[in-house]
Amino acid sequence: MRMLDRVSRRPWIWSWLAAFVVWFATIMVTGGASTLDLSQAALTFAAFSIIVGIGQMFVITLGPGNVDLSVPSTMTLAGTVALKLMDVDNAMIVPGLVVAVLIGIGVGMLNYALIKALRIPPIIATLSVSFIVQSAAIWTNRGLRIKPPSFLADFTTANSFGLPNVAIIALIISIFAWFLLEKTVYGRWISAIGQSTPAAKMAGIPVDGTRFVTYVFCAVLASLAGYLLACFSGGAALNMGSEYLLMSIAVVVLGGTAVAGGDSNVPGIWGASLFMFLVVSMLNTYGLGAGIRLIMTGLIIISVIMLAGGRQPGAR
């Protein structure tokens, strides 16, 4: 009984439990006929939410008020510019990836420059940057839908070792993120800043430098997600990142990361991302209308958060 109580207090368990319940309810309706297809689709589409969610998690861990609203526009600009540079040429895959990452670095630097230099809240600074970046994406795209190189198109839609390739990439990024948070000084710094910025400054932690690196890291992950999503979907579209604005925040909250900062949770991002995809699939399977689906999705999310509300701070 004590072990069960200990497990229930781990913040990531509720998102995983919710994802399993929804997955099970869906396959019950289909009689188990689409179990493999549903699982593969969930891992594939959740991978993009996981990548941007991890970046958002790092920013939110910095403490109250820290959030990056430029994620969708960064995804769009990185995907658009990378595909335009590659121009369906497999030999340009690496240069395209490098340019996407550089765009992420640039956006992250601009975000923090506004936050620090103008002393405006991150939510306002990143929202302002998102308008600038989206305008650049519109100017670059000009209504064209450029196809990705054939190798990338095949790679992002294929499987390896029974798992979608994009999910494997998300797993590698997740392991790296966990290592940063749990095994490095940087991870301890962002947790300390999230718990108390004044105390972190008194302890000699480079608060400004740590926040700067964190915003850049978030933007780089968003650009990488945009690069992969553009190749997966067969081309970059101006609205391809729009659903990841709230999604990147929702998976962080549902995954058990403390909104007040100082406590992050990588496994929970996976459970929450799978849950968000599966709940929409389940409601579609039941044939519910769009309005009812939105209401039900909101109610289910609230229920999961309420169930996880009794967790102890700092539990992992």
PDB file of C-alpha atoms in Angstrom:
ATOM      1  CA  MET A   1       0.000   0.000   0.000  1.00  0.00           C
ATOM      2  CA  ARG A   2       2.853   2.337   0.834  1.00  0.00           C
ATOM      3  CA  MET A   3       4.477   1.578  -2.521  1.00  0.00           C
ATOM      4  CA  LEU A   4       1.216   2.339  -4.346  1.00  0.00           C
ATOM      5  CA  ASP A   5       0.943   5.664  -2.529  1.00  0.00           C
ATOM      6  CA  ARG A   6       4.545   6.473  -3.407  1.00  0.00           C
ATOM      7  CA  VAL A   7       3.965   5.720  -7.089  1.00  0.00           C
ATOM      8  CA  SER A   8       0.742   7.769  -7.173  1.00  0.00           C
ATOM      9  CA  ARG A   9       2.657  10.814  -5.971  1.00  0.00           C
ATOM     10  CA  ARG A  10       5.023  10.765  -8.901  1.00  0.00           C
ATOM     11  CA  PRO A  11       3.858  13.576 -11.204  1.00  0.00           C
ATOM     12  CA  TRP A  12       4.359  11.710 -14.472  1.00  0.00           C
ATOM     13  CA  ILE A  13       2.218   8.702 -13.536  1.00  0.00           C
ATOM     14  CA  TRP A  14      -1.109  10.471 -14.061  1.00  0.00           C
ATOM     15  CA  SER A  15      -0.440  11.552 -17.631  1.00  0.00           C
ATOM     16  CA  TRP A  16       0.688   8.035 -18.523  1.00  0.00           C
ATOM     17  CA  LEU A  17      -2.333   6.507 -16.782  1.00  0.00           C
ATOM     18  CA  ALA A  18      -4.676   8.882 -18.610  1.00  0.00           C
ATOM     19  CA  ALA A  19      -3.014   8.033 -21.942  1.00  0.00           C
ATOM     20  CA  PHE A  20      -3.410   4.293 -21.289  1.00  0.00           C
ATOM     21  CA  VAL A  21      -7.073   4.631 -20.311  1.00  0.00           C
ATOM     22  CA  VAL A  22      -7.876   6.618 -23.453  1.00  0.00           C
ATOM     23  CA  TRP A  23      -5.867   4.205 -25.625  1.00  0.00           C
ATOM     24  CA  PHE A  24      -7.718   1.238 -24.123  1.00  0.00           C
ATOM     25  CA  ALA A  25     -11.129   2.899 -24.552  1.00  0.00           C
ATOM     26  CA  THR A  26     -10.348   3.585 -28.215  1.00  0.00           C
ATOM     27  CA  ILE A  27      -9.283   0.048 -29.096  1.00  0.00           C
ATOM     28  CA  MET A  28     -12.363  -1.315 -27.299  1.00  0.00           C
ATOM     29  CA  VAL A  29     -14.549   0.563 -29.765  1.00  0.00           C
ATOM     30  CA  THR A  30     -12.595  -0.761 -32.743  1.00  0.00           C
ATOM     31  CA  GLY A  31     -12.446  -4.291 -31.333  1.00  0.00           C
ATOM     32  CA  GLY A  32      -8.641  -4.172 -31.235  1.00  0.00           C
ATOM     33  CA  ALA A  33      -8.424  -4.131 -35.027  1.00  0.00           C
ATOM     34  CA  SER A  34      -6.429  -0.887 -35.164  1.00  0.00           C
ATOM     35  CA  THR A  35      -4.263  -1.327 -32.061  1.00  0.00           C
ATOM     36  CA  LEU A  36      -0.932  -1.263 -33.884  1.00  0.00           C
ATOM     37  CA  ASP A  37      -1.915   1.544 -36.237  1.00  0.00           C
ATOM     38  CA  LEU A  38      -3.217   3.653 -33.363  1.00  0.00           C
ATOM     39  CA  SER A  39      -0.057   3.101 -31.332  1.00  0.00           C
ATOM     40  CA  GLN A  40       2.194   3.981 -34.271  1.00  0.00           C
ATOM     41  CA  ALA A  41       0.168   7.102 -35.063  1.00  0.00           C
ATOM     42  CA  ALA A  42       0.211   8.186 -31.414  1.00  0.00           C
ATOM     43  CA  LEU A  43       3.993   7.868 -31.193  1.00  0.00           C
ATOM     44  CA  THR A  44       4.469   9.669 -34.509  1.00  0.00           C
ATOM     45  CA  PHE A  45       2.300  12.705 -33.878  1.00  0.00           C
ATOM     46  CA  ALA A  46       3.179  12.928 -30.192  1.00  0.00           C
ATOM     47  CA  ALA A  47       6.875  13.161 -31.111  1.00  0.00           C
ATOM     48  CA  PHE A  48       6.497  16.745 -32.360  1.00  0.00           C
ATOM     49  CA  SER A  49       4.640  17.778 -29.192  1.00  0.00           C
ATOM     50  CA  ILE A  50       7.359  16.117 -27.117  1.00  0.00           C
ATOM     51  CA  ILE A  51      10.165  18.039 -28.818  1.00  0.00           C
ATOM     52  CA  VAL A  52       8.545  21.469 -28.429  1.00  0.00           C
ATOM     53  CA  GLY A  53       7.165  20.517 -25.005  1.00  0.00           C
ATOM     54  CA  ILE A  54      10.636  19.763 -23.660  1.00  0.00           C
ATOM     55  CA  GLY A  55      11.861  23.182 -24.758  1.00  0.00           C
ATOM     56  CA  GLN A  56       8.849  24.866 -23.181  1.00  0.00           C
ATOM     57  CA  MET A  57       9.394  22.830 -20.007  1.00  0.00           C
ATOM     58  CA  PHE A  58      12.898  24.215 -19.591  1.00  0.00           C
ATOM     59  CA  VAL A  59      11.596  27.780 -19.916  1.00  0.00           C
ATOM     60  CA  ILE A  60       8.668  27.245 -17.522  1.00  0.00           C
ATOM     61  CA  THR A  61      11.027  25.664 -14.982  1.00  0.00           C
ATOM     62  CA  LEU A  62      12.749  29.069 -14.705  1.00  0.00           C
ATOM     63  CA  GLY A  63       9.815  30.298 -12.634  1.00  0.00           C
ATOM     64  CA  PRO A  64       6.554  32.271 -12.788  1.00  0.00           C
ATOM     65  CA  GLY A  65       5.994  34.332 -15.926  1.00  0.00           C
ATOM     66  CA  ASN A  66       8.526  32.445 -18.047  1.00  0.00           C
ATOM     67  CA  VAL A  67       6.958  31.066 -21.218  1.00  0.00           C
ATOM     68  CA  ASP A  68       7.869  31.124 -24.908  1.00  0.00           C
ATOM     69  CA  LEU A  69       5.015  32.110 -27.232  1.00  0.00           C
ATOM     70  CA  SER A  70       7.262  32.270 -30.290  1.00  0.00           C
ATOM     71  CA  VAL A  71       7.376  28.464 -30.642  1.00  0.00           C
ATOM     72  CA  PRO A  72       4.818  28.176 -33.519  1.00  0.00           C
ATOM     73  CA  SER A  73       6.353  30.932 -35.636  1.00  0.00           C
ATOM     74  CA  THR A  74       9.860  29.584 -35.031  1.00  0.00           C
ATOM     75  CA  MET A  75       8.724  26.178 -36.274  1.00  0.00           C
ATOM     76  CA  THR A  76       7.191  27.742 -39.379  1.00  0.00           C
ATOM     77  CA  LEU A  77      10.177  29.925 -40.270  1.00  0.00           C
ATOM     78  CA  ALA A  78      12.727  27.146 -39.676  1.00  0.00           C
ATOM     79  CA  GLY A  79      10.760  24.643 -41.754  1.00  0.00           C
ATOM     80  CA  THR A  80      10.122  27.126 -44.559  1.00  0.00           C
ATOM     81  CA  VAL A  81      13.686  28.412 -44.877  1.00  0.00           C
ATOM     82  CA  ALA A  82      15.231  24.945 -44.546  1.00  0.00           C
ATOM     83  CA  LEU A  83      13.054  23.447 -47.287  1.00  0.00           C
ATOM     84  CA  LYS A  84      13.655  26.413 -49.552  1.00  0.00           C
ATOM     85  CA  LEU A  85      17.413  26.065 -49.060  1.00  0.00           C
ATOM     86  CA  MET A  86      17.402  22.288 -49.623  1.00  0.00           C
ATOM     87  CA  ASP A  87      15.177  22.638 -52.709  1.00  0.00           C
ATOM     88  CA  VAL A  88      14.443  18.884 -52.889  1.00  0.00           C
ATOM     89  CA  ASP A  89      18.190  18.127 -53.008  1.00  0.00           C
ATOM     90  CA  ASN A  90      19.360  15.309 -50.714  1.00  0.00           C
ATOM     91  CA  ALA A  91      22.873  16.782 -50.703  1.00  0.00           C
ATOM     92  CA  MET A  92      21.542  19.892 -48.920  1.00  0.00           C
ATOM     93  CA  ILE A  93      19.993  18.060 -45.954  1.00  0.00           C
ATOM     94  CA  VAL A  94      22.778  18.938 -43.496  1.00  0.00           C
ATOM     95  CA  PRO A  95      23.016  22.613 -44.569  1.00  0.00           C
ATOM     96  CA  GLY A  96      19.233  22.816 -44.232  1.00  0.00           C
ATOM     97  CA  LEU A  97      19.404  21.430 -40.700  1.00  0.00           C
ATOM     98  CA  VAL A  98      22.211  23.842 -39.788  1.00  0.00           C
ATOM     99  CA  VAL A  99      20.190  26.811 -41.049  1.00  0.00           C
ATOM    100  CA  ALA A 100      17.134  25.648 -39.079  1.00  0.00           C
ATOM    101  CA  VAL A 101      19.212  25.443 -35.896  1.00  0.00           C
ATOM    102  CA  LEU A 102      20.751  28.868 -36.562  1.00  0.00           C
ATOM    103  CA  ILE A 103      17.257  30.310 -36.927  1.00  0.00           C
ATOM    104  CA  GLY A 104      16.375  28.827 -33.553  1.00  0.00           C
ATOM    105  CA  ILE A 105      19.490  30.341 -31.986  1.00  0.00           C
ATOM    106  CA  GLY A 106      18.675  33.721 -33.494  1.00  0.00           C
ATOM    107  CA  VAL A 107      15.076  33.679 -32.283  1.00  0.00           C
ATOM    108  CA  GLY A 108      16.126  32.592 -28.794  1.00  0.00           C
ATOM    109  CA  MET A 109      18.704  35.380 -28.609  1.00  0.00           C
ATOM    110  CA  LEU A 110      16.146  37.931 -29.775  1.00  0.00           C
ATOM    111  CA  ASN A 111      13.628  36.710 -27.213  1.00  0.00           C
ATOM    112  CA  TYR A 112      15.982  37.144 -24.315  1.00  0.00           C
ATOM    113  CA  ALA A 113      17.393  40.393 -25.647  1.00  0.00           C
ATOM    114  CA  LEU A 114      13.902  41.926 -25.447  1.00  0.00           C
ATOM    115  CA  ILE A 115      13.287  40.429 -22.006  1.00  0.00           C
ATOM    116  CA  LYS A 116      16.576  41.715 -20.604  1.00  0.00           C
ATOM    117  CA  ALA A 117      17.119  44.979 -22.457  1.00  0.00           C
ATOM    118  CA  LEU A 118      13.552  46.284 -22.385  1.00  0.00           C
ATOM    119  CA  ARG A 119      12.681  44.632 -19.053  1.00  0.00           C
ATOM    120  CA  ILE A 120       9.311  43.444 -20.320  1.00  0.00           C
ATOM    121  CA  PRO A 121       7.587  40.217 -19.259  1.00  0.00           C
ATOM    122  CA  PRO A 122       8.602  37.110 -21.260  1.00  0.00           C
ATOM    123  CA  ILE A 123       5.026  36.529 -22.402  1.00  0.00           C
ATOM    124  CA  ILE A 124       4.987  39.976 -24.076  1.00  0.00           C
ATOM    125  CA  ALA A 125       8.536  39.745 -25.424  1.00  0.00           C
ATOM    126  CA  THR A 126       8.093  36.314 -27.002  1.00  0.00           C
ATOM    127  CA  LEU A 127       4.671  37.242 -28.390  1.00  0.00           C
ATOM    128  CA  SER A 128       6.214  40.304 -30.056  1.00  0.00           C
ATOM    129  CA  VAL A 129       9.018  38.196 -31.498  1.00  0.00           C
ATOM    130  CA  SER A 130       6.475  35.678 -32.788  1.00  0.00           C
ATOM    131  CA  PHE A 131       4.836  38.379 -34.937  1.00  0.00           C
ATOM    132  CA  ILE A 132       8.205  39.357 -36.388  1.00  0.00           C
ATOM    133  CA  VAL A 133       9.224  35.757 -37.072  1.00  0.00           C
ATOM    134  CA  GLN A 134       5.829  34.859 -38.573  1.00  0.00           C
ATOM    135  CA  SER A 135       6.069  37.875 -40.883  1.00  0.00           C
ATOM    136  CA  ALA A 136       9.494  36.665 -42.001  1.00  0.00           C
ATOM    137  CA  ALA A 137       8.016  33.209 -42.645  1.00  0.00           C
ATOM    138  CA  ILE A 138       5.201  34.712 -44.740  1.00  0.00           C
ATOM    139  CA  TRP A 139       7.689  36.747 -46.771  1.00  0.00           C
ATOM    140  CA  THR A 140       9.894  33.671 -47.289  1.00  0.00           C
ATOM    141  CA  ASN A 141       7.090  31.254 -48.097  1.00  0.00           C
ATOM    142  CA  ARG A 142       5.037  33.494 -50.436  1.00  0.00           C
ATOM    143  CA  GLY A 143       2.294  30.899 -50.643  1.00  0.00           C
ATOM    144  CA  LEU A 144       4.554  28.206 -52.064  1.00  0.00           C
ATOM    145  CA  ARG A 145       4.706  24.656 -50.690  1.00  0.00           C
ATOM    146  CA  ILE A 146       8.175  23.334 -51.380  1.00  0.00           C
ATOM    147  CA  LYS A 147       8.624  19.595 -51.062  1.00  0.00           C
ATOM    148  CA  PRO A 148      11.340  18.116 -48.821  1.00  0.00           C
ATOM    149  CA  PRO A 149      14.232  16.022 -50.162  1.00  0.00           C
ATOM    150  CA  SER A 150      13.127  12.464 -50.856  1.00  0.00           C
ATOM    151  CA  PHE A 151      15.450  10.992 -48.221  1.00  0.00           C
ATOM    152  CA  LEU A 152      13.994  13.192 -45.464  1.00  0.00           C
ATOM    153  CA  ALA A 153      10.434  12.598 -46.620  1.00  0.00           C
ATOM    154  CA  ASP A 154      11.004   8.838 -46.440  1.00  0.00           C
ATOM    155  CA  PHE A 155      12.968   8.993 -43.175  1.00  0.00           C
ATOM    156  CA  THR A 156      10.414  11.029 -41.216  1.00  0.00           C
ATOM    157  CA  THR A 157       7.538   8.763 -42.252  1.00  0.00           C
ATOM    158  CA  ALA A 158       9.379   5.445 -41.810  1.00  0.00           C
ATOM    159  CA  ASN A 159      10.005   3.157 -38.827  1.00  0.00           C
ATOM    160  CA  SER A 160      13.164   1.688 -37.317  1.00  0.00           C
ATOM    161  CA  PHE A 161      13.160  -1.176 -34.814  1.00  0.00           C
ATOM    162  CA  GLY A 162       9.364  -1.076 -34.845  1.00  0.00           C
ATOM    163  CA  LEU A 163       9.224   2.590 -33.801  1.00  0.00           C
ATOM    164  CA  PRO A 164       8.586   5.723 -35.894  1.00  0.00           C
ATOM    165  CA  ASN A 165      11.845   7.507 -36.683  1.00  0.00           C
ATOM    166  CA  VAL A 166      10.527  10.826 -35.399  1.00  0.00           C
ATOM    167  CA  ALA A 167       9.668   9.139 -32.086  1.00  0.00           C
ATOM    168  CA  ILE A 168      13.234   7.810 -31.853  1.00  0.00           C
ATOM    169  CA  ILE A 169      14.560  11.336 -32.391  1.00  0.00           C
ATOM    170  CA  ALA A 170      12.191  12.599 -29.674  1.00  0.00           C
ATOM    171  CA  LEU A 171      13.468   9.852 -27.366  1.00  0.00           C
ATOM    172  CA  ILE A 172      17.099  10.857 -27.949  1.00  0.00           C
ATOM    173  CA  ILE A 173      16.254  14.498 -27.225  1.00  0.00           C
ATOM    174  CA  SER A 174      14.346  13.427 -24.097  1.00  0.00           C
ATOM    175  CA  ILE A 175      17.302  11.461 -22.755  1.00  0.00           C
ATOM    176  CA  PHE A 176      19.572  14.428 -23.412  1.00  0.00           C
ATOM    177  CA  ALA A 177      17.114  16.765 -21.661  1.00  0.00           C
ATOM    178  CA  TRP A 178      16.861  14.426 -18.654  1.00  0.00           C
ATOM    179  CA  PHE A 179      20.648  14.292 -18.450  1.00  0.00           C
ATOM    180  CA  LEU A 180      20.868  18.096 -18.508  1.00  0.00           C
ATOM    181  CA  LEU A 181      18.284  18.439 -15.760  1.00  0.00           C
ATOM    182  CA  GLU A 182      19.437  15.652 -13.471  1.00  0.00           C
ATOM    183  CA  LYS A 183      23.177  15.300 -13.985  1.00  0.00           C
ATOM    184  CA  THR A 184      24.574  18.736 -14.805  1.00  0.00           C
ATOM    185  CA  VAL A 185      25.187  22.001 -13.005  1.00  0.00           C
ATOM    186  CA  TYR A 186      22.981  23.738 -15.566  1.00  0.00           C
ATOM    187  CA  GLY A 187      20.013  21.599 -14.537  1.00  0.00           C
ATOM    188  CA  ARG A 188      20.531  22.468 -10.888  1.00  0.00           C
ATOM    189  CA  TRP A 189      20.844  26.134 -11.804  1.00  0.00           C
ATOM    190  CA  ILE A 190      17.496  26.385 -13.619  1.00  0.00           C
ATOM    191  CA  SER A 191      15.741  24.518 -10.783  1.00  0.00           C
ATOM    192  CA  ALA A 192      17.270  26.880  -8.232  1.00  0.00           C
ATOM    193  CA  ILE A 193      16.282  29.931 -10.296  1.00  0.00           C
ATOM    194  CA  GLY A 194      12.734  28.611 -10.593  1.00  0.00           C
ATOM    195  CA  GLN A 195      12.463  28.070  -6.852  1.00  0.00           C
ATOM    196  CA  SER A 196      13.836  31.511  -5.918  1.00  0.00           C
ATOM    197  CA  THR A 197      15.649  33.918  -8.219  1.00  0.00           C
ATOM    198  CA  PRO A 198      16.944  36.171  -5.408  1.00  0.00           C
ATOM    199  CA  ALA A 199      18.314  33.154  -3.544  1.00  0.00           C
ATOM    200  CA  ALA A 200      19.939  31.882  -6.741  1.00  0.00           C
ATOM    201  CA  LYS A 201      21.678  35.238  -7.242  1.00  0.00           C
ATOM    202  CA  MET A 202      22.907  35.212  -3.656  1.00  0.00           C
ATOM    203  CA  ALA A 203      24.281  31.705  -4.216  1.00  0.00           C
ATOM    204  CA  GLY A 204      26.376  32.995  -7.116  1.00  0.00           C
ATOM    205  CA  ILE A 205      24.368  31.341  -9.889  1.00  0.00           C
ATOM    206  CA  PRO A 206      24.644  33.223 -13.227  1.00  0.00           C
ATOM    207  CA  VAL A 207      20.919  33.880 -13.526  1.00  0.00           C
ATOM    208  CA  ASP A 208      20.992  35.966 -16.704  1.00  0.00           C
ATOM    209  CA  GLY A 209      23.313  33.563 -18.516  1.00  0.00           C
ATOM    210  CA  THR A 210      21.244  30.551 -17.503  1.00  0.00           C
ATOM    211  CA  ARG A 211      17.986  32.150 -18.627  1.00  0.00           C
ATOM    212  CA  PHE A 212      19.599  33.204 -21.912  1.00  0.00           C
ATOM    213  CA  VAL A 213      20.776  29.647 -22.678  1.00  0.00           C
ATOM    214  CA  THR A 214      17.365  28.254 -21.740  1.00  0.00           C
ATOM    215  CA  TYR A 215      15.438  30.518 -24.127  1.00  0.00           C
ATOM    216  CA  VAL A 216      17.892  29.700 -26.909  1.00  0.00           C
ATOM    217  CA  PHE A 217      17.553  25.969 -26.190  1.00  0.00           C
ATOM    218  CA  CYS A 218      13.753  26.198 -26.380  1.00  0.00           C
ATOM    219  CA  ALA A 219      13.884  28.025 -29.716  1.00  0.00           C
ATOM    220  CA  VAL A 220      16.382  25.513 -31.152  1.00  0.00           C
ATOM    221  CA  LEU A 221      14.082  22.622 -30.253  1.00  0.00           C
ATOM    222  CA  ALA A 222      11.163  24.468 -31.857  1.00  0.00           C
ATOM    223  CA  SER A 223      13.184  24.974 -35.051  1.00  0.00           C
ATOM    224  CA  LEU A 224      14.173  21.301 -35.078  1.00  0.00           C
ATOM    225  CA  ALA A 225      10.522  20.297 -34.646  1.00  0.00           C
ATOM    226  CA  GLY A 226       9.593  22.603 -37.544  1.00  0.00           C
ATOM    227  CA  TYR A 227      12.301  21.080 -39.713  1.00  0.00           C
ATOM    228  CA  LEU A 228      11.046  17.550 -39.027  1.00  0.00           C
ATOM    229  CA  LEU A 229       7.356  18.463 -39.291  1.00  0.00           C
ATOM    230  CA  ALA A 230       7.817  20.162 -42.661  1.00  0.00           C
ATOM    231  CA  CYS A 231       9.551  17.056 -44.006  1.00  0.00           C
ATOM    232  CA  PHE A 232       6.982  14.711 -42.451  1.00  0.00           C
ATOM    233  CA  SER A 233       3.981  16.588 -43.845  1.00  0.00           C
ATOM    234  CA  GLY A 234       5.452  16.943 -47.337  1.00  0.00           C
ATOM    235  CA  GLY A 235       6.145  20.659 -47.189  1.00  0.00           C
ATOM    236  CA  ALA A 236       6.124  23.755 -44.996  1.00  0.00           C
ATOM    237  CA  ALA A 237       2.819  25.585 -44.464  1.00  0.00           C
ATOM    238  CA  LEU A 238       2.329  28.957 -42.799  1.00  0.00           C
ATOM    239  CA  ASN A 239      -0.030  27.502 -40.194  1.00  0.00           C
ATOM    240  CA  MET A 240       1.875  24.309 -39.477  1.00  0.00           C
ATOM    241  CA  GLY A 241       3.028  25.453 -36.040  1.00  0.00           C
ATOM    242  CA  SER A 242      -0.213  27.062 -34.859  1.00  0.00           C
ATOM    243  CA  GLU A 243      -1.514  24.080 -32.880  1.00  0.00           C
ATOM    244  CA  TYR A 244       1.738  23.845 -30.933  1.00  0.00           C
ATOM    245  CA  LEU A 245       1.303  27.183 -29.161  1.00  0.00           C
ATOM    246  CA  LEU A 246      -1.082  25.859 -26.524  1.00  0.00           C
ATOM    247  CA  MET A 247      -0.006  22.254 -27.047  1.00  0.00           C
ATOM    248  CA  SER A 248       3.567  22.958 -25.911  1.00  0.00           C
ATOM    249  CA  ILE A 249       2.242  24.493 -22.695  1.00  0.00           C
ATOM    250  CA  ALA A 250      -0.506  21.908 -22.116  1.00  0.00           C
ATOM    251  CA  VAL A 251       1.851  18.921 -22.242  1.00  0.00           C
ATOM    252  CA  VAL A 252       4.133  20.628 -19.719  1.00  0.00           C
ATOM    253  CA  VAL A 253       1.279  21.218 -17.265  1.00  0.00           C
ATOM    254  CA  LEU A 254      -0.314  17.799 -17.790  1.00  0.00           C
ATOM    255  CA  GLY A 255       3.083  16.137 -17.552  1.00  0.00           C
ATOM    256  CA  GLY A 256       3.565  17.285 -13.977  1.00  0.00           C
ATOM    257  CA  THR A 257       6.016  20.156 -14.369  1.00  0.00           C
ATOM    258  CA  ALA A 258       5.333  22.837 -11.754  1.00  0.00           C
ATOM    259  CA  VAL A 259       3.922  25.960 -13.403  1.00  0.00           C
ATOM    260  CA  ALA A 260       5.424  27.956 -10.518  1.00  0.00           C
ATOM    261  CA  GLY A 261       8.877  26.767 -11.641  1.00  0.00           C
ATOM    262  CA  GLY A 262      11.717  24.854 -10.055  1.00  0.00           C
ATOM    263  CA  ASP A 263      10.380  21.370 -10.804  1.00  0.00           C
ATOM    264  CA  SER A 264      10.526  19.751 -14.264  1.00  0.00           C
ATOM    265  CA  ASN A 265       9.480  16.343 -15.497  1.00  0.00           C
ATOM    266  CA  VAL A 266      10.636  14.755 -18.755  1.00  0.00           C
ATOM    267  CA  PRO A 267       8.711  11.418 -18.584  1.00  0.00           C
ATOM    268  CA  GLY A 268       5.507  13.355 -18.005  1.00  0.00           C
ATOM    269  CA  ILE A 269       5.945  15.184 -21.327  1.00  0.00           C
ATOM    270  CA  TRP A 270       5.706  11.823 -23.090  1.00  0.00           C
ATOM    271  CA  GLY A 271       2.594  10.727 -21.231  1.00  0.00           C
ATOM    272  CA  ALA A 272       0.898  14.084 -21.764  1.00  0.00           C
ATOM    273  CA  SER A 273       1.757  14.235 -25.482  1.00  0.00           C
ATOM    274  CA  LEU A 274       0.427  10.722 -26.071  1.00  0.00           C
ATOM    275  CA  PHE A 275      -2.674  11.569 -24.056  1.00  0.00           C
ATOM    276  CA  MET A 276      -3.392  14.736 -26.059  1.00  0.00           C
ATOM    277  CA  PHE A 277      -3.270  12.836 -29.349  1.00  0.00           C
ATOM    278  CA  LEU A 278      -5.169   9.803 -28.070  1.00  0.00           C
ATOM    279  CA  VAL A 279      -8.023  11.760 -26.525  1.00  0.00           C
ATOM    280  CA  VAL A 280      -8.754  13.444 -29.868  1.00  0.00           C
ATOM    281  CA  SER A 281      -8.539  10.062 -31.632  1.00  0.00           C
ATOM    282  CA  MET A 282     -10.913   8.518 -29.098  1.00  0.00           C
ATOM    283  CA  LEU A 283     -13.492  11.273 -29.468  1.00  0.00           C
ATOM    284  CA  ASN A 284     -13.231  11.022 -33.266  1.00  0.00           C
ATOM    285  CA  THR A 285     -13.749   7.259 -33.013  1.00  0.00           C
ATOM    286  CA  TYR A 286     -16.934   7.825 -31.033  1.00  0.00           C
ATOM    287  CA  GLY A 287     -18.149  10.108 -33.824  1.00  0.00           C
ATOM    288  CA  LEU A 288     -18.617  13.228 -31.708  1.00  0.00           C
ATOM    289  CA  GLY A 289     -18.976  16.639 -33.310  1.00  0.00           C
ATOM    290  CA  ALA A 290     -16.203  19.239 -33.241  1.00  0.00           C
ATOM    291  CA  GLY A 291     -17.839  21.321 -30.499  1.00  0.00           C
ATOM    292  CA  ILE A 292     -18.444  18.323 -28.250  1.00  0.00           C
ATOM    293  CA  ARG A 293     -14.881  17.120 -28.861  1.00  0.00           C
ATOM    294  CA  LEU A 294     -13.449  20.431 -27.648  1.00  0.00           C
ATOM    295  CA  ILE A 295     -15.642  20.442 -24.533  1.00  0.00           C
ATOM    296  CA  MET A 296     -14.820  16.827 -23.714  1.00  0.00           C
ATOM    297  CA  THR A 297     -11.108  17.397 -24.291  1.00  0.00           C
ATOM    298  CA  GLY A 298     -11.149  20.320 -21.861  1.00  0.00           C
ATOM    299  CA  LEU A 299     -13.070  18.360 -19.218  1.00  0.00           C
ATOM    300  CA  ILE A 300     -10.749  15.370 -19.506  1.00  0.00           C
ATOM    301  CA  ILE A 301      -7.667  17.593 -19.160  1.00  0.00           C
ATOM    302  CA  ILE A 302      -9.137  19.272 -16.080  1.00  0.00           C
ATOM    303  CA  SER A 303      -9.885  15.855 -14.567  1.00  0.00           C
ATOM    304  CA  VAL A 304      -6.310  14.658 -15.073  1.00  0.00           C
ATOM    305  CA  ILE A 305      -4.906  17.836 -13.518  1.00  0.00           C
ATOM    306  CA  MET A 306      -7.245  17.484 -10.526  1.00  0.00           C
ATOM    307  CA  LEU A 307      -6.207  13.867  -9.995  1.00  0.00           C
ATOM    308  CA  ALA A 308      -2.565  14.843 -10.084  1.00  0.00           C
ATOM    309  CA  GLY A 309      -3.151  17.869  -7.881  1.00  0.00           C
ATOM    310  CA  GLY A 310      -2.324  16.082  -4.667  1.00  0.00           C
ATOM    311  CA  ARG A 311       1.263  15.313  -5.620  1.00  0.00           C
ATOM    312  CA  GLN A 312       4.052  16.453  -3.369  1.00  0.00           C
ATOM    313  CA  PRO A 313       6.344  19.200  -4.669  1.00  0.00           C
ATOM    314  CA  GLY A 314       9.635  17.877  -5.897  1.00  0.00           C
ATOM    315  CA  ALA A 315       8.368  14.316  -6.410  1.00  0.00           C
ATOM    316  CA  ARG A 316       9.768  12.682  -9.510  1.00  0.00           C
TER     317      ARG A 316
END
